[in-house]
Coordinates of C-alpha atoms in Angstrom, one line a residue:
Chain M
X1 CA 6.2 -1.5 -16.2
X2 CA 5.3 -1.9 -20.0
X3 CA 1.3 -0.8 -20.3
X4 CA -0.5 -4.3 -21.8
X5 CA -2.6 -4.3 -24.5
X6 CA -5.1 -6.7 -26.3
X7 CA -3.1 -6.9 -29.5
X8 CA 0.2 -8.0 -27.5
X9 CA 1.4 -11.7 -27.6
X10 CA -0.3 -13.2 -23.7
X11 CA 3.5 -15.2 -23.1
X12 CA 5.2 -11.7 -23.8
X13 CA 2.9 -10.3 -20.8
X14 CA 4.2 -12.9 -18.6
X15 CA 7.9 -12.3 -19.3
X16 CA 7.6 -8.7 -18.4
X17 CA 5.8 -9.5 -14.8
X18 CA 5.8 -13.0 -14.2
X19 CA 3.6 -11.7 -10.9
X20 CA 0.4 -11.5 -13.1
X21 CA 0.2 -15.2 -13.5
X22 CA -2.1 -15.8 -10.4
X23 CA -3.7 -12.6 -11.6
X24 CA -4.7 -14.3 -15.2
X25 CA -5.5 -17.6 -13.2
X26 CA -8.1 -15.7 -11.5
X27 CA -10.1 -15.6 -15.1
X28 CA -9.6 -19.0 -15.5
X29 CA -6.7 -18.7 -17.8
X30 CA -4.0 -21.3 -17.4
X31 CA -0.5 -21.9 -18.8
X32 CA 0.1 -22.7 -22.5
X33 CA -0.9 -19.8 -24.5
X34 CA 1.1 -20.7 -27.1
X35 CA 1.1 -18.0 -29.8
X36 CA -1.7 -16.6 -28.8
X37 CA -2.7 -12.5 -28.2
X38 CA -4.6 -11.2 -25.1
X39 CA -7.4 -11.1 -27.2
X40 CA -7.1 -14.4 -28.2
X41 CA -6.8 -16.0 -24.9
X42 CA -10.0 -13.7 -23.7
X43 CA -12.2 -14.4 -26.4
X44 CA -12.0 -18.2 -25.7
X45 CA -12.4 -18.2 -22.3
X46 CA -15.2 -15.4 -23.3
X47 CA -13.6 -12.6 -21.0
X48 CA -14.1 -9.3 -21.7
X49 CA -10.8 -7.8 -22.7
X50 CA -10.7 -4.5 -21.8
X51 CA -11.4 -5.3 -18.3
X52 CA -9.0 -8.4 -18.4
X53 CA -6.4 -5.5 -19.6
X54 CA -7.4 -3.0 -16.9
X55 CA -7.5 -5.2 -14.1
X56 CA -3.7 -6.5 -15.5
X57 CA -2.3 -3.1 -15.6
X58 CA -3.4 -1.5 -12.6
X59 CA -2.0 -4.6 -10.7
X60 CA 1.3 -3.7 -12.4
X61 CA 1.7 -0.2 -12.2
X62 CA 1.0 1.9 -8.6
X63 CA 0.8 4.8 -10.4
X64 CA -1.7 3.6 -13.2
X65 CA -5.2 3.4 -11.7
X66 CA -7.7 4.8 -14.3
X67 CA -10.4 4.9 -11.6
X68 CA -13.6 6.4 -14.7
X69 CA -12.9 3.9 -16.9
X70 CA -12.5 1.0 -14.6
X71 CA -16.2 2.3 -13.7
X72 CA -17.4 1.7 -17.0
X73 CA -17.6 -1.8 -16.4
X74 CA -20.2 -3.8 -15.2
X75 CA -20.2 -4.6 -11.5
X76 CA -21.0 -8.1 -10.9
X77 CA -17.7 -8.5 -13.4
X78 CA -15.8 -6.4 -11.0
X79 CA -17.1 -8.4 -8.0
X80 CA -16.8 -11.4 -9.3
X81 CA -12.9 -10.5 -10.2
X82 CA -13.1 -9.5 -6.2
X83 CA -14.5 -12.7 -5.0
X84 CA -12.0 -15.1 -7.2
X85 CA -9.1 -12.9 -5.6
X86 CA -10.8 -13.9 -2.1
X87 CA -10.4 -17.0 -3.4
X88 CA -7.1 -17.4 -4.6
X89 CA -6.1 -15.7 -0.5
X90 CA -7.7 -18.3 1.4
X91 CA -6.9 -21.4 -0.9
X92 CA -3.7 -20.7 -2.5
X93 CA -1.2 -17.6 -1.1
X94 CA -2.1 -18.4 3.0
X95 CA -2.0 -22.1 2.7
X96 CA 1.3 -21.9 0.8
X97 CA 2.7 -19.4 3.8
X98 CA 1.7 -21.8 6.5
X99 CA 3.7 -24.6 4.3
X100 CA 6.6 -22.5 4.8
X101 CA 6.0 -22.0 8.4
X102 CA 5.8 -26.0 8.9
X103 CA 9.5 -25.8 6.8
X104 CA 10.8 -22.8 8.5
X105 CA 9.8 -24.5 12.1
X106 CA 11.0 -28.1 11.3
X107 CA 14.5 -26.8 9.7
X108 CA 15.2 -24.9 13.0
X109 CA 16.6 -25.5 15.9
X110 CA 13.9 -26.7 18.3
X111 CA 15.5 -23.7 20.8
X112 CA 14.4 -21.4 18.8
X113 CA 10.7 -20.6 20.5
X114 CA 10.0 -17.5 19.0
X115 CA 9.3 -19.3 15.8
X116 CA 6.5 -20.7 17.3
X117 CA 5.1 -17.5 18.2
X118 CA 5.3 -16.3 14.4
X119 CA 3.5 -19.0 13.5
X120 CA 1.0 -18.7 16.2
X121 CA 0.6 -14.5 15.0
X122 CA -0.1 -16.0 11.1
X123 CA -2.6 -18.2 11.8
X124 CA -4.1 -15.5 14.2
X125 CA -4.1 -13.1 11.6
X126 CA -5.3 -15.7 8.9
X127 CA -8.3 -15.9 11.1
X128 CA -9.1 -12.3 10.8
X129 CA -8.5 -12.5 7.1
X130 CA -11.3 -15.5 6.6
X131 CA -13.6 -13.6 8.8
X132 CA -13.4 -10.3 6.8
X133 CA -13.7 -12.2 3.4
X134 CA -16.2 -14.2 4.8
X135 CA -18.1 -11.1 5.3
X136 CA -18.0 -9.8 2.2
X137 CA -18.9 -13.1 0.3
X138 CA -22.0 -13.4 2.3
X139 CA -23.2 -10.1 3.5
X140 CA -22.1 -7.6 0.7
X141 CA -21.5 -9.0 -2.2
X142 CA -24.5 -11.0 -2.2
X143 CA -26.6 -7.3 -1.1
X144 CA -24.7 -5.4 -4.4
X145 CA -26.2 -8.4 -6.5
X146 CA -29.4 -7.2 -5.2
X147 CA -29.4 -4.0 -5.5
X148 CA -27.6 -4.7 -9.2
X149 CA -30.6 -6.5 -9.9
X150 CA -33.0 -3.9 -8.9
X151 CA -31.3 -0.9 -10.7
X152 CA -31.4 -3.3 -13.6
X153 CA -34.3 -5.0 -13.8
X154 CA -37.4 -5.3 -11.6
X155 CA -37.8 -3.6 -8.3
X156 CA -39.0 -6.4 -6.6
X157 CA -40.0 -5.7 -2.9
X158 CA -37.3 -7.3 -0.7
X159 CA -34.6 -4.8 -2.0
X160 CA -36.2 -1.9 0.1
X161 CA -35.0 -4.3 3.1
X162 CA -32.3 -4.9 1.9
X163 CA -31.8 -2.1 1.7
X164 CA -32.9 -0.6 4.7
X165 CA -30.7 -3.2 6.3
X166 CA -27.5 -2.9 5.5
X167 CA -25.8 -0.4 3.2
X168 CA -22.4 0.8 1.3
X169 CA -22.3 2.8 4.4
X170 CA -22.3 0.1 6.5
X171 CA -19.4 -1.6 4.6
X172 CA -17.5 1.6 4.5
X173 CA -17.5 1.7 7.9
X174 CA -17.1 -2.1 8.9
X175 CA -14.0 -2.5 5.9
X176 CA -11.2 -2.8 8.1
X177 CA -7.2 -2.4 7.0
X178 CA -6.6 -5.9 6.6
X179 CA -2.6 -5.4 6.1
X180 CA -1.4 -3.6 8.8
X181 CA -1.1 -6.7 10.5
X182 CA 1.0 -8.3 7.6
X183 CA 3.2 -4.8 7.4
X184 CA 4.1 -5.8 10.9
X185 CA 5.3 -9.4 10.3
X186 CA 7.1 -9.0 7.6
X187 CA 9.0 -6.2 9.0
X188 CA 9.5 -8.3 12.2
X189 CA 10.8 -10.7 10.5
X190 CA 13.2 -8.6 8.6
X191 CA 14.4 -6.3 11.2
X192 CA 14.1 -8.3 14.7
X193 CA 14.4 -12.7 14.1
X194 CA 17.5 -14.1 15.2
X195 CA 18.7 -17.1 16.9
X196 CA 18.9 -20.5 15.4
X197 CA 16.4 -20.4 11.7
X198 CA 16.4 -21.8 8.5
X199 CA 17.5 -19.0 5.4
X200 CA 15.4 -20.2 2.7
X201 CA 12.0 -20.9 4.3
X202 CA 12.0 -17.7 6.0
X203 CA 12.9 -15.7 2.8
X204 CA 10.2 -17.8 0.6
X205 CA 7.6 -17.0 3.9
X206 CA 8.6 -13.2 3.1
X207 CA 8.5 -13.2 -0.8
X208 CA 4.9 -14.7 0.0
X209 CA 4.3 -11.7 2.7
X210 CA 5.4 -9.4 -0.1
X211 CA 3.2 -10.8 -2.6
X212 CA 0.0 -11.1 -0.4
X213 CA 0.5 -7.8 0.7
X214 CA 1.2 -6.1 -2.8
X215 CA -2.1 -8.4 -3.8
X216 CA -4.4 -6.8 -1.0
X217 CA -3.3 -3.3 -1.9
X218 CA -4.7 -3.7 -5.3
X219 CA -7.1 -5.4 -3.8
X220 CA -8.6 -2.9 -1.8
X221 CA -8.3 -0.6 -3.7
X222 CA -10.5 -1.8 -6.8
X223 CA -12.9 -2.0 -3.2
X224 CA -12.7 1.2 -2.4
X225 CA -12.2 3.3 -5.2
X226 CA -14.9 1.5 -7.7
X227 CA -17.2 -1.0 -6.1
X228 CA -18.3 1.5 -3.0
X229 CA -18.7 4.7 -5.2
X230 CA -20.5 2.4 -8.3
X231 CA -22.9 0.7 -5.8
X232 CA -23.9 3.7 -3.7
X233 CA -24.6 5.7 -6.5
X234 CA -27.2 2.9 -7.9
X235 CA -28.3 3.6 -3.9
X236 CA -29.0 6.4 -4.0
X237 CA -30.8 5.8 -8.0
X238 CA -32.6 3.3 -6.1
X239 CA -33.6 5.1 -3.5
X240 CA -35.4 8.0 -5.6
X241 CA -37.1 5.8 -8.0
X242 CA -38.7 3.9 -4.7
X243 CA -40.2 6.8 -2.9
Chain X
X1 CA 18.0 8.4 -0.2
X2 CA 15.3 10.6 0.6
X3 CA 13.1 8.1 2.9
X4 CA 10.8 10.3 5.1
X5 CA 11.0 13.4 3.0
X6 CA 8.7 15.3 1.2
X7 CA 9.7 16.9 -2.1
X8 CA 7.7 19.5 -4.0
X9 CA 7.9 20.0 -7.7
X10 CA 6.8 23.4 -8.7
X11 CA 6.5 24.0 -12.2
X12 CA 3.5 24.8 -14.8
X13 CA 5.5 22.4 -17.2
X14 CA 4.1 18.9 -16.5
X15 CA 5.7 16.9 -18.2
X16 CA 9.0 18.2 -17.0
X17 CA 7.7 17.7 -13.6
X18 CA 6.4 14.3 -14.2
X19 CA 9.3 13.1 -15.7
X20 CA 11.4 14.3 -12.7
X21 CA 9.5 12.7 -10.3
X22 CA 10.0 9.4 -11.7
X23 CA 13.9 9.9 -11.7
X24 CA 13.4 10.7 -8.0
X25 CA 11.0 7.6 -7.1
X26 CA 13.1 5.4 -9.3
X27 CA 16.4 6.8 -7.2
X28 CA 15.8 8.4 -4.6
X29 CA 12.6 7.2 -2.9
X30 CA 11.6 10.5 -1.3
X31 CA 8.2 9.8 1.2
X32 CA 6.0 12.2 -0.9
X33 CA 6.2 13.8 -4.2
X34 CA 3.9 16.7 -4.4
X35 CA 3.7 18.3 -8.0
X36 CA 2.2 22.2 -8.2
X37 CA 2.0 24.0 -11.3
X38 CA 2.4 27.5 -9.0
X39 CA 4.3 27.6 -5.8
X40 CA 1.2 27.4 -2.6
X41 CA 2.7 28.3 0.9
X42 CA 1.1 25.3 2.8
X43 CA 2.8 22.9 -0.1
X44 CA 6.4 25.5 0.4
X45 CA 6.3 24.8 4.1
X46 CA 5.5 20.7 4.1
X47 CA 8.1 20.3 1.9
X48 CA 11.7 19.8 2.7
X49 CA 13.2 20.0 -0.7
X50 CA 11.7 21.9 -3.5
X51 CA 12.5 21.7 -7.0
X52 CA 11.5 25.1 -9.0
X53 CA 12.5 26.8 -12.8
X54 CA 14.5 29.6 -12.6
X55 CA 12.1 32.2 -14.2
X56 CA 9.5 31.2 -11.3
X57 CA 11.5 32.1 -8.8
X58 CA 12.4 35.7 -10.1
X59 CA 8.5 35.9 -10.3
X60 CA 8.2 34.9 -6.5
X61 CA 11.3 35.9 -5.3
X62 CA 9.4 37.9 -2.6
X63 CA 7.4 34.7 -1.5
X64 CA 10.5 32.1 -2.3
X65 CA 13.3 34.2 -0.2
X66 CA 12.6 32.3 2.9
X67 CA 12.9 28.6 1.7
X68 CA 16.2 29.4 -0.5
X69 CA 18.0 27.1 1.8
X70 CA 16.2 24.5 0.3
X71 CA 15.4 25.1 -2.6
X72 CA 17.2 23.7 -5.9
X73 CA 16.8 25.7 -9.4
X74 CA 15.6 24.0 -13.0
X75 CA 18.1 26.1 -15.0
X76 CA 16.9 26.1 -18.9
X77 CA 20.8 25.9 -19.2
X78 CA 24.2 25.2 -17.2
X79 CA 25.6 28.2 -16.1
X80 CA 29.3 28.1 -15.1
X81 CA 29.3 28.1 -11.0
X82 CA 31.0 31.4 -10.1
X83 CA 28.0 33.4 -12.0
X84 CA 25.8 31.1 -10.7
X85 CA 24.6 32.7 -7.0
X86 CA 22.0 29.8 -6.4
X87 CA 23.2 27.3 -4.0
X88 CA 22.1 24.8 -5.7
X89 CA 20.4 23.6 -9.2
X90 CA 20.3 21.5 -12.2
X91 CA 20.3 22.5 -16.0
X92 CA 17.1 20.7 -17.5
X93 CA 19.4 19.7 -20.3
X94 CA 21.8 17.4 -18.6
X95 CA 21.4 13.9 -19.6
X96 CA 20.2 11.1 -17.0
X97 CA 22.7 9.7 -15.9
X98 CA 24.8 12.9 -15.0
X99 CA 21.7 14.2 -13.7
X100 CA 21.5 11.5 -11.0
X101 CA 25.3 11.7 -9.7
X102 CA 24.3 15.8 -9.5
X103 CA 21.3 15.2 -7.5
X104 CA 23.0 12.5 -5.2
X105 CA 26.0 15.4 -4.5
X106 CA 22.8 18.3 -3.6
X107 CA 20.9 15.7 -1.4
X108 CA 23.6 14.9 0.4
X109 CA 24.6 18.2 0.9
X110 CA 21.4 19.2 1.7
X111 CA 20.7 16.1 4.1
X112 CA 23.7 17.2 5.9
X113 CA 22.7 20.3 6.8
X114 CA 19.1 18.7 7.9
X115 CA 19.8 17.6 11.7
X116 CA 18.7 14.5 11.1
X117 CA 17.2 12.7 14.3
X118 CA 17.6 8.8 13.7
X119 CA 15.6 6.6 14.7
X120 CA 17.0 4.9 18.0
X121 CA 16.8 1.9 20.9
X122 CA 14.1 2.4 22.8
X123 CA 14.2 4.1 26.0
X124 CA 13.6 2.0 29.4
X125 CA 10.2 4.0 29.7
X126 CA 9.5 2.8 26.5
X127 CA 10.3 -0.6 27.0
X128 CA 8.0 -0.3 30.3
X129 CA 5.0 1.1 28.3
X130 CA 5.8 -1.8 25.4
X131 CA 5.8 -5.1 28.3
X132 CA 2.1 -3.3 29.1
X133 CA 0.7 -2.8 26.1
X134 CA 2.3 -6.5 24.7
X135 CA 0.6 -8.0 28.1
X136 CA -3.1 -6.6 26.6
X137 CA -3.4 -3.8 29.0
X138 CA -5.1 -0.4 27.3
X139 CA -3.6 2.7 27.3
X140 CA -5.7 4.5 30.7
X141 CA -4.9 0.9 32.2
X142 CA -1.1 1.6 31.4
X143 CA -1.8 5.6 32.5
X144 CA -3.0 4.3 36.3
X145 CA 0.1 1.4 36.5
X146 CA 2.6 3.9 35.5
X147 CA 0.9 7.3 37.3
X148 CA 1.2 8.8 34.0
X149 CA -1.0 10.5 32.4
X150 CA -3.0 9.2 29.1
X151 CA -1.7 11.8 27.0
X152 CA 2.1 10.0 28.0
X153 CA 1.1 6.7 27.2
X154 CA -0.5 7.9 23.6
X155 CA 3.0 9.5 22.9
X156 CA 5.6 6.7 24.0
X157 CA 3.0 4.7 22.2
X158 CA 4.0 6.4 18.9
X159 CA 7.7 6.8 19.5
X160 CA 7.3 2.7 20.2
X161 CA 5.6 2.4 16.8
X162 CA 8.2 4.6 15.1
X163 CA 11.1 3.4 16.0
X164 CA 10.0 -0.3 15.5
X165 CA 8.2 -0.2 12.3
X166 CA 5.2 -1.7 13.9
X167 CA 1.8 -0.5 14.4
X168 CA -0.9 -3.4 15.5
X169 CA -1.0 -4.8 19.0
X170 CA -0.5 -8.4 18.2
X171 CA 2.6 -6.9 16.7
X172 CA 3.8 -5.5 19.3
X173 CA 3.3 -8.5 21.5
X174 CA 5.3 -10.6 19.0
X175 CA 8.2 -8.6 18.9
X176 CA 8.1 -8.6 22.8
X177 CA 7.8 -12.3 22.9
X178 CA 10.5 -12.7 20.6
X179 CA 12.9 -10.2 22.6
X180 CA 12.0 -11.9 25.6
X181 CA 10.7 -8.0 27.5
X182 CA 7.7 -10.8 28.6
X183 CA 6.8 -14.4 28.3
X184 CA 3.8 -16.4 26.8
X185 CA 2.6 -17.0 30.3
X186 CA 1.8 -13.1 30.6
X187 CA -0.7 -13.1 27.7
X188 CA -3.9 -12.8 29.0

């Protein structure tokens, strides 16, 4: 995949990897760009660009994951980029899923009862999926805001709880693989359905699998690789300027 | 092509090694690309192809002897096959396309050679262990019921997972359900 730039025209982006359009949604940019460049469409929704271009190209290319300068950039953009892509799970990519289970089970044969018990795996592991975004929207992202603030600005005295009570640590070890369960499915699906189903719903429910699962990869690792080492290192700043 | 192989790329020339491994991911899909710029025993031994220039291996030769079998040459030209002794290698400066069809030939000549266990049906001990571990029973639970021991369980376990292509419990249970090994009323 082509590296993006700022100078390059923002529909020409989308015709080479029509896959980044819920990516650029996530910054509030919508359809209609017209004529205009990345930085064009970044400076009036007031985005900063290079990040807008970073986060784009690392979601295209696997190999392409300029971890030091991703780290350059401020961290309440990056988790804020996290938290809209939490977003964009929970309302858009699993609801539109469960509509193609609703298809997929209606345009089958009745017969087919193992259908039922895909749909009954989703929603079990869309419950997992709420619960661990849940998590992080009210546990640790709102504790990196703190301890943002307090490497920032004013040590106030509630961030040495904070910080006493919960950690990057603590999220290291509570971040659990959130796709294995989805590597399982869609390979299930692929290698082992049969019996009486409809063609197109279960492909669309797999493109969707595909998508989700590509999306959480990238995901995660923007979590892993930048948040958790940028965090725990104002920590640790924290921690020596407090003693 | 290369699914659950490892290929090593040994060469101090980065950009040749770089641009190598793309034709192989692109093609090929080996498991693992590992690029070197000397050749390391621990990478020599993981590997099970290994791509190295010709003036490398003259300066190993002592080290590289062993792994000749699988080893495949970067030639800095096409020499004519009867002086070439190598079994196999590429010239650096064949085009890309000609390049491919030459690679295809060695891998599968290579591949041949490479008893290659497949991936097969599960066994009926399998299938025991799998109706267990899909009804929600842990792995000492599946030990006692079976008079096996835990270290057993652990290994049909991954033979399960490996010849299925899945790893998670609910998984497991779904696949079970859906081959009718046991029935909704089982799940605890």
């Amino acid at each position: 995949m082509k590296l993006i730039t700022p100078g390059m025209k923002m529909a020409d982006v989308i015709h080479g990897n029509y896959l980044l359009l819920p990516v650029i949604n996530r910054f509030g940019i919508r359809l209609g760009f017209g004529e205009k460049t990345v930085r064009e469409v970044c400076n009036d929704h007031t985005i900063d660009v290079d990040f807008f271009v970073a986060m784009l190209n690392t979601f295209s290319n696997e190999n392409y994951f300029p971890a030091k300068k991703i780290q350059t950039f401020n961290v309440l953009t990056i988790q804020q980029y996290l938290q809209r892509t939490h977003e964009y799970y929970l309302n858009t990519l699993v609801p539109l899923i469960e509509q193609h289970l609703k298809t997929l089970l209606a345009r089958s044969g009745r017969r087919n009862k193992s259908l039922t018990d895909v749909k009954k795996f989703f929603l079990d592991y869309k419950k997992e999926l709420v619960a661990h975004f849940k998590l992080e929207d009210t546990v640790t992202f709102p504790y990196i805001e703190a301890v943002y603030n307090a490497y920032h600005h004013q040590t106030d005295k509630t961030v040495r709880n904070k910080l006493s009570s919960y950690s990057m640590k603590t999220y290291q070890r509570e971040h659990t693989n959130i796709d294995e369960k989805l590597l399982d499915l869609k390979n299930i699906l692929i290698k082992y359905i049969h019996g009486d189903f409809d063609d197109a719903s279960c492909n669309a429910i797999i493109f969707e699998l595909f998508r989700l699962e590509k999306d959480i990869q990238d995901h995660t690792r923007i979590e892993n690789n930048i948040l958790l080492p940028l965090v725990t290192e104002m920590e640790q700043a924290l921690k020596i300027k407090m003693r | 092509m290369l699914s659950g192989l490892t290929v090593l790329i040994v060469s101090p020339n980065q950009l040749q090694a770089i641009g190598l491994k793309y034709i192989l991911d692109e093609y090929f899909s080996p498991d693992l690309v590992i690029l070197s710029s000397s050749p390391e025993l621990p990478h020599l031994h993981k590997a099970d192809i290994i791509f190295l220039p010709a003036d490398l291996y003259a300066l190993h030769e002592s080290i590289l002897t062993s792994f000749r079998k699988k080893i495949i040459l970067m030639l800095d030209q096409a020499i004519p096959e009867p002086n070439n002794s190598f079994q196999y290698s590429i010239a650096v400066t064949t085009s890309e396309s000609i390049l491919i069809d030459k690679l295809e030939s060695i891998f599968t000549s290579i591949l041949s050679s490479h008893s290659q266990e497949k991936p097969v049906e599960l066994t009926p001990r399998e299938i025991e262990v799998l109706k267990l571990v899909a009804k929600g029973l842990l792995n000492k639970q599946i030990a006692d019921k079976l008079s096996i021991s835990l270290h057993t369980v652990i290994s049909h376990r991954k033979n399960i997972t490996r010849k299925l292509g899945i790893k998670t419990v609910p998984g497991l249970t779904l696949y079970a359900l859906m081959n009718g090994l046991i029935s909704s009323n089982d799940i605890k």
